[in-house]
Amino acid sequence: MKYTVITGASSGIGYETALAFAARGKNLILVARRLDKLEELKSAILDMDPTINVIVRTSDLSVTDQAYTLYNNLKEYQIETWINNAGLGEASFVAEQNLDKVETMLRVNIETLTILSTLYVRDYADVEGTQLINVSSALGYAIAVGSVAYSASKYYVSAFTEGLAKELEMKGAKLKAKVLAPAITETEFVKKSLDTEEFDYKANMPKYHTAKQMAGFMVNLYDNNEVVGIVDQNYDFNLRGQIYPIISEF
């Protein structure tokens, strides 16, 4: 039995992606900190299709050791797709940013994503039909003043994943690595980035996507052979090859 792992599955893009993959009959392993939200999602999926296997795992991916523990605890399952969706933001000028918050963001966005990606590639590089999808951001390809540290962390995600995709291609691996780069999406993400309880997207954002729309883009990327799925400045979704220049040392 094959499974799709989704981190950050308790809300937003991760939540809607779980529903989208469940609609295709995919068995799921859902990861987040909030058990109550994961159980709600599991119930919604089983109401939709009771034949789907749904496993929930709580993990705080801002704690590096928990990334290793999570992966090792999933060794018994055959994982055909791993989606690193968990991510944090920080919206402030560098001189004013909360460094505790920035440290946590860097651990989730960079360290944990790198650990989980590496462990998955080690085990599944030569398994037919496998995919690793890392969620970056449109700000992983354009620097946003006022969110520089966040942009930089997503530049890392984009560059790391595009480079990994090239390495896998050069080695003739069967695993495909891909980047999803959303722009502003209606989720809890902005509220957490701004440390606010409420945020009105319609009043504050001229353009944005819903989490359900982004989950649809995730599925489009999954179905396609391109490496990058990115939302452009007009809020159109584009599937394309690698964006960063690749220099091979071999």
Coordinates of N, CA and C in Angstrom, one line a residue:
M1 N 0.8 -1.2 0.0 CA 0.0 0.0 0.0 C 0.9 1.3 0.0
K2 N 0.6 2.2 -0.9 CA 1.4 3.4 -1.0 C 0.7 4.6 -0.4
Y3 N 1.6 5.5 0.1 CA 1.1 6.7 0.8 C 1.7 8.0 0.3
T4 N 0.9 9.1 0.5 CA 1.4 10.4 0.2 C 1.5 11.1 1.6
V5 N 2.7 11.6 1.9 CA 3.0 12.4 3.1 C 2.8 13.9 2.8
I6 N 2.1 14.5 3.7 CA 1.9 16.0 3.6 C 2.2 16.6 5.0
T7 N 3.2 17.4 5.0 CA 3.5 18.2 6.3 C 2.7 19.5 6.3
G8 N 2.5 20.0 7.4 CA 1.7 21.3 7.5 C 0.3 21.0 7.0
A9 N -0.3 19.9 7.4 CA -1.5 19.5 6.8 C -2.8 20.0 7.6
S10 N -2.6 20.7 8.7 CA -3.7 21.0 9.5 C -4.5 22.2 9.0
S11 N -4.0 22.9 8.1 CA -4.7 24.1 7.6 C -4.2 24.5 6.2
G12 N -4.9 25.4 5.5 CA -4.4 26.1 4.3 C -4.1 25.1 3.2
I13 N -3.0 25.3 2.5 CA -2.6 24.6 1.3 C -2.5 23.1 1.6
G14 N -1.9 22.8 2.8 CA -1.7 21.4 3.1 C -3.0 20.7 3.3
Y15 N -3.9 21.3 4.0 CA -5.3 20.8 4.3 C -6.0 20.5 3.0
E16 N -6.0 21.5 2.1 CA -6.7 21.3 0.8 C -6.0 20.4 -0.1
T17 N -4.7 20.3 0.0 CA -3.9 19.3 -0.8 C -4.3 17.9 -0.4
A18 N -4.5 17.7 0.9 CA -4.9 16.4 1.4 C -6.2 16.0 0.8
L19 N -7.2 16.9 0.8 CA -8.5 16.6 0.2 C -8.4 16.3 -1.3
A20 N -7.5 17.1 -2.0 CA -7.3 16.9 -3.4 C -6.7 15.5 -3.8
F21 N -5.7 15.1 -3.0 CA -5.1 13.8 -3.2 C -6.1 12.7 -2.8
A22 N -6.8 12.9 -1.7 CA -7.8 11.9 -1.3 C -8.9 11.7 -2.4
A23 N -9.2 12.8 -3.1 CA -10.2 12.7 -4.2 C -9.7 11.8 -5.3
R24 N -8.4 11.6 -5.3 CA -7.8 10.7 -6.3 C -7.6 9.3 -5.7
G25 N -8.1 9.1 -4.5 CA -8.0 7.8 -3.9 C -6.6 7.5 -3.3
K26 N -5.8 8.5 -3.0 CA -4.5 8.4 -2.5 C -4.6 8.2 -0.9
N27 N -3.9 7.2 -0.4 CA -3.7 7.0 1.0 C -2.8 8.1 1.6
L28 N -3.1 8.6 2.7 CA -2.4 9.8 3.2 C -1.8 9.6 4.6
I29 N -0.6 10.2 4.8 CA 0.0 10.4 6.1 C 0.1 11.9 6.3
L30 N -0.7 12.4 7.3 CA -0.9 13.8 7.5 C -0.1 14.2 8.7
V31 N 0.7 15.3 8.6 CA 1.6 15.7 9.7 C 1.4 17.2 10.0
A32 N 1.3 17.4 11.3 CA 1.2 18.8 11.8 C 1.4 18.8 13.3
R33 N 1.3 20.0 13.9 CA 1.4 20.0 15.4 C 0.1 19.8 16.0
R34 N -1.0 20.2 15.4 CA -2.3 20.2 16.0 C -3.1 19.0 15.7
L35 N -3.2 18.1 16.7 CA -3.8 16.8 16.6 C -5.3 17.0 16.3
D36 N -6.0 18.0 16.9 CA -7.4 18.1 16.7 C -7.7 18.5 15.3
K37 N -6.9 19.3 14.7 CA -7.1 19.7 13.3 C -6.8 18.5 12.3
L38 N -5.8 17.7 12.6 CA -5.6 16.5 11.8 C -6.7 15.6 11.9
E39 N -7.3 15.4 13.1 CA -8.4 14.5 13.2 C -9.6 15.0 12.5
E40 N -9.8 16.3 12.5 CA -10.9 16.9 11.7 C -10.8 16.6 10.2
L41 N -9.5 16.7 9.8 CA -9.2 16.5 8.4 C -9.4 15.0 8.0
K42 N -9.0 14.2 8.9 CA -9.1 12.7 8.7 C -10.6 12.3 8.6
S43 N -11.4 12.9 9.5 CA -12.9 12.6 9.4 C -13.5 13.1 8.1
A44 N -13.1 14.3 7.7 CA -13.6 14.8 6.4 C -13.2 13.9 5.2
I45 N -12.0 13.4 5.2 CA -11.6 12.5 4.2 C -12.3 11.2 4.2
L46 N -12.5 10.6 5.4 CA -13.2 9.4 5.5 C -14.7 9.5 5.2
D47 N -15.2 10.6 5.4 CA -16.6 10.9 5.0 C -16.7 10.9 3.5
M48 N -15.7 11.4 2.9 CA -15.7 11.5 1.4 C -15.4 10.1 0.8
D49 N -14.5 9.4 1.4 CA -14.2 8.0 0.9 C -13.6 7.2 2.0
P50 N -14.5 6.3 2.5 CA -14.1 5.5 3.7 C -13.0 4.4 3.4
T51 N -12.7 4.2 2.1 CA -11.7 3.2 1.7 C -10.3 3.7 1.8
I52 N -10.1 5.0 2.0 CA -8.8 5.6 2.0 C -8.2 5.4 3.4
N53 N -6.9 5.0 3.4 CA -6.2 4.9 4.7 C -5.6 6.3 5.0
V54 N -5.9 6.8 6.2 CA -5.4 8.1 6.7 C -4.7 7.9 8.0
I55 N -3.4 8.2 8.0 CA -2.6 8.1 9.2 C -2.3 9.6 9.6
V56 N -2.4 9.9 10.9 CA -2.1 11.2 11.4 C -0.8 11.1 12.3
R57 N 0.1 12.1 12.2 CA 1.3 12.1 13.0 C 1.5 13.5 13.5
T58 N 1.6 13.7 14.8 CA 1.9 15.1 15.3 C 3.4 15.2 15.4
S59 N 3.9 16.4 14.9 CA 5.3 16.7 15.0 C 5.5 18.2 14.9
D60 N 6.4 18.7 15.8 CA 6.8 20.1 15.7 C 8.1 20.2 14.9
L61 N 7.9 20.6 13.6 CA 9.1 20.5 12.7 C 10.0 21.7 12.9
S62 N 9.7 22.6 13.9 CA 10.7 23.6 14.3 C 11.8 23.0 15.2
V63 N 11.6 21.8 15.6 CA 12.6 21.1 16.4 C 13.2 20.0 15.5
T64 N 14.5 20.3 15.2 CA 15.2 19.5 14.2 C 15.1 18.0 14.5
D65 N 15.3 17.6 15.8 CA 15.3 16.2 16.1 C 13.9 15.5 15.8
Q66 N 12.9 16.3 15.8 CA 11.6 15.8 15.5 C 11.4 15.4 14.0
A67 N 12.2 16.1 13.2 CA 12.2 15.8 11.8 C 12.7 14.3 11.6
Y68 N 13.8 14.1 12.2 CA 14.4 12.7 12.1 C 13.5 11.7 12.7
T69 N 12.9 12.0 13.9 CA 12.0 11.1 14.5 C 10.8 10.8 13.6
L70 N 10.2 11.8 13.0 CA 9.1 11.7 12.1 C 9.4 10.7 11.0
Y71 N 10.5 11.0 10.3 CA 10.9 10.1 9.2 C 11.1 8.7 9.6
N72 N 11.9 8.5 10.7 CA 12.2 7.1 11.1 C 10.9 6.4 11.5
N73 N 9.9 7.1 12.0 CA 8.7 6.5 12.4 C 7.8 6.1 11.3
L74 N 8.1 6.6 10.1 CA 7.3 6.3 8.9 C 8.1 5.3 8.0
K75 N 9.1 4.7 8.5 CA 9.9 3.8 7.7 C 9.1 2.5 7.2
E76 N 8.1 2.2 8.0 CA 7.3 1.0 7.7 C 6.4 1.2 6.5
Y77 N 6.1 2.4 6.1 CA 5.2 2.7 5.1 C 5.9 2.9 3.7
Q78 N 5.2 2.5 2.7 CA 5.8 2.8 1.3 C 5.2 4.2 0.9
I79 N 6.2 5.1 0.7 CA 5.8 6.5 0.5 C 6.1 6.8 -1.0
E80 N 5.0 7.1 -1.8 CA 5.2 7.4 -3.2 C 5.4 8.9 -3.4
T81 N 4.8 9.7 -2.5 CA 5.0 11.1 -2.7 C 5.2 11.7 -1.3
W82 N 6.2 12.6 -1.2 CA 6.5 13.4 0.0 C 6.3 14.9 -0.3
I83 N 5.4 15.5 0.4 CA 5.2 17.0 0.1 C 5.6 17.7 1.4
N84 N 6.7 18.5 1.3 CA 7.1 19.4 2.4 C 6.4 20.7 2.2
N85 N 5.2 20.8 2.9 CA 4.4 22.0 2.8 C 4.6 22.9 4.0
A86 N 5.0 22.3 5.2 CA 5.1 23.1 6.4 C 6.0 24.3 6.2
G87 N 5.6 25.4 6.6 CA 6.5 26.6 6.5 C 6.0 27.7 7.4
L88 N 6.9 28.6 7.7 CA 6.6 29.8 8.5 C 7.0 31.1 7.9
G89 N 6.4 32.2 8.3 CA 6.8 33.5 7.7 C 7.2 34.5 8.7
E90 N 7.8 35.6 8.3 CA 8.1 36.7 9.2 C 8.0 38.0 8.3
A91 N 7.1 38.9 8.7 CA 6.9 40.1 8.0 C 7.3 41.3 8.8
S92 N 8.6 41.7 8.6 CA 9.1 42.9 9.3 C 10.4 43.2 8.7
F93 N 10.8 44.5 8.8 CA 12.1 44.9 8.4 C 13.2 44.2 9.2
V94 N 14.3 43.9 8.6 CA 15.4 43.1 9.2 C 15.8 43.6 10.6
A95 N 16.0 44.9 10.7 CA 16.4 45.5 11.9 C 15.4 45.4 13.0
E96 N 14.1 45.2 12.6 CA 13.0 45.1 13.6 C 12.5 43.7 13.8
Q97 N 13.1 42.7 13.2 CA 12.5 41.4 13.2 C 12.7 40.7 14.6
N98 N 11.8 39.8 14.9 CA 11.9 39.0 16.1 C 12.8 37.8 15.8
L99 N 14.0 37.8 16.4 CA 15.0 36.8 16.1 C 14.6 35.4 16.5
D100 N 13.8 35.3 17.6 CA 13.3 34.0 18.0 C 12.4 33.4 17.0
K101 N 11.6 34.3 16.4 CA 10.6 33.9 15.4 C 11.4 33.5 14.1
V102 N 12.4 34.3 13.8 CA 13.2 34.0 12.6 C 14.0 32.7 12.7
E103 N 14.5 32.4 13.9 CA 15.2 31.2 14.1 C 14.3 30.0 13.9
T104 N 13.1 30.1 14.4 CA 12.1 29.0 14.3 C 11.7 28.9 12.8
M105 N 11.5 30.0 12.1 CA 11.2 30.0 10.7 C 12.3 29.3 9.9
L106 N 13.6 29.6 10.2 CA 14.7 29.0 9.4 C 14.8 27.5 9.7
R107 N 14.5 27.1 10.9 CA 14.5 25.6 11.2 C 13.5 24.9 10.4
V108 N 12.3 25.5 10.3 CA 11.2 24.8 9.6 C 11.4 24.9 8.1
N109 N 11.7 26.1 7.6 CA 11.7 26.3 6.1 C 13.0 25.7 5.5
I110 N 14.1 25.7 6.3 CA 15.4 25.3 5.7 C 15.8 23.9 6.3
E111 N 16.1 23.9 7.6 CA 16.7 22.7 8.2 C 15.8 21.5 8.0
T112 N 14.6 21.6 8.5 CA 13.7 20.4 8.5 C 13.4 20.0 7.0
L113 N 13.2 20.9 6.2 CA 12.9 20.6 4.8 C 14.1 19.9 4.1
T114 N 15.3 20.3 4.5 CA 16.5 19.7 3.9 C 16.7 18.2 4.5
I115 N 16.4 18.1 5.8 CA 16.6 16.8 6.4 C 15.6 15.8 5.8
L116 N 14.3 16.2 5.7 CA 13.3 15.3 5.2 C 13.5 15.0 3.7
S117 N 13.9 16.0 3.0 CA 14.1 15.8 1.6 C 15.3 14.8 1.4
T118 N 16.3 15.0 2.1 CA 17.5 14.1 2.0 C 17.2 12.7 2.4
L119 N 16.5 12.5 3.5 CA 16.2 11.1 3.9 C 15.3 10.4 2.9
Y120 N 14.3 11.2 2.4 CA 13.4 10.6 1.4 C 14.1 10.2 0.1
V121 N 15.0 11.1 -0.4 CA 15.8 10.8 -1.6 C 16.7 9.6 -1.4
R122 N 17.3 9.5 -0.3 CA 18.2 8.3 0.0 C 17.4 7.0 -0.1
D123 N 16.2 7.0 0.3 CA 15.4 5.8 0.3 C 14.7 5.5 -1.0
Y124 N 14.3 6.6 -1.7 CA 13.3 6.4 -2.8 C 13.8 6.8 -4.2
A125 N 15.1 7.2 -4.3 CA 15.6 7.8 -5.6 C 15.4 6.8 -6.7
D126 N 15.4 5.5 -6.5 CA 15.3 4.5 -7.6 C 14.0 3.8 -7.6
V127 N 13.0 4.4 -6.9 CA 11.6 3.8 -6.9 C 10.7 4.5 -7.9
E128 N 10.2 3.7 -8.8 CA 9.4 4.2 -9.9 C 8.2 4.9 -9.4
G129 N 7.9 6.1 -10.0 CA 6.6 6.8 -9.7 C 6.7 7.7 -8.4
T130 N 7.9 7.9 -7.9 CA 8.0 8.7 -6.6 C 8.2 10.1 -6.9
Q131 N 7.7 11.0 -6.0 CA 7.9 12.4 -6.2 C 8.2 13.1 -4.8
L132 N 9.0 14.1 -4.9 CA 9.2 15.0 -3.7 C 8.8 16.4 -4.2
I133 N 7.8 17.0 -3.5 CA 7.4 18.3 -3.8 C 7.6 19.2 -2.6
N134 N 8.5 20.2 -2.8 CA 8.8 21.2 -1.8 C 8.0 22.5 -2.1
V135 N 7.3 23.0 -1.1 CA 6.6 24.2 -1.2 C 7.5 25.4 -0.9
S136 N 7.8 26.2 -1.9 CA 8.6 27.4 -1.8 C 7.6 28.6 -1.8
S137 N 7.8 29.6 -2.6 CA 7.0 30.8 -2.7 C 7.4 31.5 -3.9
A138 N 6.5 32.4 -4.4 CA 6.9 33.3 -5.5 C 8.0 34.2 -4.9
L139 N 8.0 34.4 -3.6 CA 9.1 35.2 -3.0 C 10.4 34.4 -2.8
G140 N 10.4 33.2 -3.3 CA 11.6 32.4 -3.5 C 12.3 32.7 -4.8
Y141 N 11.6 33.6 -5.5 CA 12.2 34.0 -6.8 C 12.2 35.5 -7.0
A142 N 11.7 36.3 -6.0 CA 11.7 37.7 -6.0 C 11.8 38.2 -4.5
I143 N 12.7 39.1 -4.2 CA 12.8 39.5 -2.8 C 11.8 40.5 -2.4
A144 N 11.1 40.3 -1.3 CA 10.1 41.2 -0.8 C 10.7 42.0 0.3
V145 N 10.8 43.3 0.1 CA 11.2 44.2 1.2 C 10.2 44.2 2.3
G146 N 10.7 44.0 3.5 CA 9.7 43.8 4.6 C 9.5 42.4 5.0
S147 N 10.0 41.5 4.1 CA 10.0 40.0 4.4 C 11.3 39.4 3.9
V148 N 12.4 40.1 4.1 CA 13.6 39.6 3.5 C 14.1 38.3 4.0
A149 N 14.0 38.1 5.3 CA 14.5 36.8 5.8 C 13.6 35.6 5.3
Y150 N 12.3 35.9 5.2 CA 11.4 34.9 4.6 C 11.7 34.6 3.2
S151 N 11.9 35.7 2.4 CA 12.2 35.5 1.0 C 13.5 34.7 0.9
A152 N 14.5 35.0 1.7 CA 15.8 34.3 1.6 C 15.6 32.8 1.9
S153 N 14.8 32.5 2.9 CA 14.6 31.1 3.2 C 13.9 30.4 2.1
K154 N 13.0 31.1 1.4 CA 12.4 30.4 0.2 C 13.3 30.4 -1.0
Y155 N 14.2 31.3 -1.1 CA 15.2 31.2 -2.2 C 16.0 29.9 -1.9
Y156 N 16.3 29.6 -0.7 CA 17.0 28.4 -0.4 C 16.1 27.2 -0.8
V157 N 14.8 27.1 -0.5 CA 14.0 26.0 -0.9 C 14.0 25.8 -2.4
S158 N 13.8 26.9 -3.1 CA 13.8 26.9 -4.6 C 15.1 26.4 -5.2
A159 N 16.2 27.0 -4.7 CA 17.5 26.6 -5.2 C 17.9 25.1 -4.9
F160 N 17.6 24.8 -3.6 CA 17.9 23.4 -3.2 C 17.1 22.4 -4.0
T161 N 15.9 22.6 -4.2 CA 15.0 21.7 -4.9 C 15.3 21.6 -6.4
E162 N 15.5 22.8 -7.0 CA 15.9 22.8 -8.4 C 17.2 22.0 -8.6
G163 N 18.2 22.3 -7.7 CA 19.5 21.6 -7.8 C 19.4 20.1 -7.6
L164 N 18.5 19.7 -6.6 CA 18.3 18.3 -6.4 C 17.6 17.7 -7.6
A165 N 16.7 18.4 -8.2 CA 16.0 17.8 -9.4 C 17.1 17.5 -10.5
K166 N 18.0 18.5 -10.7 CA 19.1 18.3 -11.7 C 20.0 17.1 -11.3
E167 N 20.4 17.0 -10.1 CA 21.2 15.8 -9.6 C 20.5 14.5 -9.9
L168 N 19.2 14.4 -9.6 CA 18.4 13.2 -9.8 C 18.4 12.9 -11.3
E169 N 18.2 13.9 -12.1 CA 18.1 13.8 -13.6 C 19.5 13.2 -14.1
M170 N 20.6 13.8 -13.6 CA 21.9 13.4 -14.1 C 22.2 12.0 -13.7
K171 N 21.7 11.5 -12.6 CA 21.9 10.2 -12.1 C 21.0 9.2 -12.7
G172 N 20.0 9.6 -13.5 CA 19.0 8.8 -14.1 C 18.0 8.2 -13.0
A173 N 17.9 8.9 -11.9 CA 17.0 8.5 -10.9 C 15.5 8.5 -11.3
K174 N 14.7 7.7 -10.7 CA 13.3 7.6 -11.0 C 12.5 8.6 -10.2
L175 N 13.0 9.0 -9.1 CA 12.3 10.0 -8.2 C 12.4 11.4 -8.9
K176 N 11.3 12.1 -8.9 CA 11.2 13.5 -9.4 C 11.1 14.5 -8.3
A177 N 12.0 15.5 -8.3 CA 11.9 16.6 -7.3 C 11.3 17.8 -8.0
K178 N 10.3 18.5 -7.3 CA 9.6 19.6 -7.9 C 9.4 20.7 -6.8
V179 N 9.2 21.9 -7.3 CA 9.0 23.1 -6.5 C 7.6 23.7 -6.8
L180 N 6.8 23.9 -5.8 CA 5.6 24.7 -5.9 C 5.8 26.1 -5.3
A181 N 5.6 27.1 -6.1 CA 5.8 28.5 -5.6 C 4.6 29.3 -5.6
P182 N 3.8 29.3 -4.6 CA 2.6 30.1 -4.5 C 2.9 31.6 -4.3
A183 N 1.9 32.4 -4.7 CA 2.0 33.8 -4.3 C 1.0 33.9 -3.1
I184 N 0.5 35.1 -2.8 CA -0.4 35.3 -1.6 C -1.6 34.3 -1.7
T185 N -1.8 33.6 -0.7 CA -2.9 32.6 -0.6 C -3.7 32.8 0.7
E186 N -5.0 32.6 0.6 CA -5.8 32.8 1.7 C -5.7 31.7 2.7
T187 N -4.8 31.8 3.6 CA -4.6 30.8 4.7 C -4.3 31.5 6.0
E188 N -3.9 30.7 7.0 CA -3.5 31.3 8.3 C -2.1 31.9 8.2
F189 N -1.4 31.7 7.1 CA 0.0 32.0 7.0 C 0.2 33.5 7.3
V190 N -0.6 34.4 6.7 CA -0.3 35.8 6.8 C -0.6 36.3 8.2
K191 N -1.6 35.7 8.8 CA -1.9 36.1 10.2 C -0.8 35.7 11.1
K192 N -0.2 34.6 10.9 CA 1.0 34.1 11.8 C 2.2 35.0 11.5
S193 N 2.4 35.4 10.2 CA 3.5 36.2 9.8 C 3.5 37.6 10.5
L194 N 2.2 38.1 10.5 CA 2.0 39.5 11.0 C 1.7 39.5 12.5
D195 N 1.6 38.3 13.1 CA 1.2 38.2 14.5 C -0.1 38.9 14.8
T196 N -1.1 38.6 14.0 CA -2.4 39.2 14.2 C -3.5 38.1 14.2
E197 N -4.6 38.4 14.9 CA -5.7 37.4 15.0 C -6.5 37.4 13.8
E198 N -6.7 38.5 13.1 CA -7.6 38.6 11.9 C -6.8 39.3 10.8
F199 N -7.2 38.8 9.6 CA -6.6 39.5 8.4 C -7.7 39.3 7.2
D200 N -8.1 40.5 6.7 CA -9.2 40.5 5.7 C -8.5 40.5 4.3
Y201 N -8.5 39.4 3.6 CA -7.8 39.3 2.3 C -8.5 40.2 1.3
K202 N -9.8 40.2 1.3 CA -10.5 41.0 0.3 C -10.3 42.4 0.4
A203 N -10.1 42.9 1.7 CA -9.9 44.3 1.9 C -8.5 44.7 1.7
N204 N -7.5 43.8 1.9 CA -6.1 44.2 1.9 C -5.3 43.7 0.7
M205 N -5.8 42.7 -0.1 CA -5.1 42.1 -1.2 C -5.8 42.3 -2.5
P206 N -5.2 43.0 -3.5 CA -5.9 43.1 -4.8 C -6.1 41.8 -5.5
K207 N -5.1 40.9 -5.2 CA -5.1 39.5 -5.9 C -4.6 38.5 -4.9
Y208 N -5.2 37.4 -4.9 CA -4.8 36.2 -4.1 C -5.5 35.0 -4.6
H209 N -4.9 33.8 -4.2 CA -5.6 32.6 -4.5 C -6.2 32.0 -3.2
T210 N -7.2 31.1 -3.3 CA -7.6 30.4 -2.2 C -6.7 29.2 -2.0
A211 N -6.8 28.6 -0.8 CA -6.0 27.4 -0.6 C -6.4 26.3 -1.5
K212 N -7.7 26.2 -1.8 CA -8.2 25.2 -2.6 C -7.7 25.3 -4.1
Q213 N -7.6 26.6 -4.5 CA -7.0 26.8 -5.9 C -5.5 26.4 -5.9
M214 N -4.8 26.7 -4.8 CA -3.4 26.3 -4.8 C -3.2 24.8 -4.7
A215 N -4.1 24.1 -4.0 CA -4.1 22.7 -4.0 C -4.3 22.1 -5.4
G216 N -5.2 22.8 -6.2 CA -5.4 22.4 -7.6 C -4.1 22.6 -8.4
F217 N -3.3 23.7 -8.1 CA -2.1 23.9 -8.8 C -1.1 22.8 -8.4
M218 N -1.1 22.4 -7.1 CA -0.2 21.3 -6.6 C -0.5 20.1 -7.4
V219 N -1.7 19.7 -7.7 CA -2.1 18.5 -8.4 C -1.6 18.7 -9.9
N220 N -1.7 19.9 -10.4 CA -1.2 20.1 -11.8 C 0.3 19.8 -11.9
L221 N 1.0 20.3 -10.9 CA 2.4 20.1 -10.9 C 2.8 18.6 -10.7
Y222 N 2.0 18.0 -9.8 CA 2.2 16.5 -9.6 C 2.0 15.7 -10.9
D223 N 1.0 16.2 -11.7 CA 0.7 15.4 -13.0 C 1.7 15.8 -14.1
N224 N 2.5 16.8 -13.9 CA 3.3 17.3 -15.0 C 4.8 16.9 -14.8
N225 N 5.5 16.9 -15.9 CA 7.0 16.6 -15.8 C 7.9 17.8 -15.5
E226 N 7.3 19.0 -15.5 CA 8.1 20.2 -15.3 C 8.6 20.2 -13.8
V227 N 9.6 21.0 -13.5 CA 10.2 21.0 -12.2 C 9.5 22.1 -11.3
V228 N 9.1 23.2 -11.9 CA 8.6 24.3 -11.2 C 7.2 24.6 -11.5
G229 N 6.3 24.8 -10.5 CA 5.0 25.4 -10.7 C 4.9 26.7 -9.9
I230 N 4.8 27.8 -10.6 CA 5.0 29.1 -10.0 C 3.8 30.0 -10.4
V231 N 3.4 30.8 -9.4 CA 2.4 31.9 -9.6 C 3.1 33.1 -10.0
D232 N 2.8 33.7 -11.2 CA 3.5 34.9 -11.7 C 2.8 36.2 -11.1
Q233 N 3.4 37.3 -11.6 CA 2.9 38.6 -11.0 C 1.4 38.9 -11.4
N234 N 0.9 38.3 -12.4 CA -0.5 38.4 -12.8 C -1.4 37.4 -12.1
Y235 N -0.8 36.6 -11.2 CA -1.5 35.6 -10.5 C -2.0 34.4 -11.4
D236 N -1.2 34.3 -12.5 CA -1.4 33.1 -13.3 C -0.5 32.0 -12.9
F237 N -0.9 30.7 -13.0 CA 0.0 29.6 -12.6 C 0.7 29.1 -13.8
N238 N 2.0 28.9 -13.7 CA 2.8 28.5 -14.8 C 3.6 27.3 -14.4
L239 N 3.6 26.3 -15.3 CA 4.5 25.1 -15.2 C 5.7 25.3 -16.1
R240 N 6.9 25.2 -15.5 CA 8.1 25.5 -16.3 C 9.3 24.7 -15.8
G241 N 10.4 24.8 -16.6 CA 11.6 24.1 -16.2 C 12.3 24.9 -15.1
Q242 N 13.5 24.5 -14.8 CA 14.3 25.1 -13.7 C 14.5 26.6 -14.1
I243 N 14.5 27.4 -13.0 CA 14.6 28.9 -13.2 C 16.0 29.3 -12.9
Y244 N 16.6 28.8 -11.8 CA 18.0 29.1 -11.5 C 19.0 28.5 -12.4
P245 N 20.0 29.2 -12.7 CA 21.1 28.6 -13.6 C 21.7 27.5 -12.8
I246 N 22.0 26.4 -13.6 CA 22.6 25.2 -13.0 C 24.0 25.1 -13.5
I247 N 25.0 25.0 -12.6 CA 26.4 24.8 -12.9 C 26.8 23.4 -12.4
S248 N 27.1 22.5 -13.3 CA 27.5 21.2 -13.0 C 29.0 21.1 -12.7
E249 N 29.3 20.5 -11.5 CA 30.7 20.4 -11.1 C 31.3 19.0 -11.6
F250 N 30.4 18.2 -12.2 CA 30.8 16.9 -12.6 C 30.8 16.6 -14.1

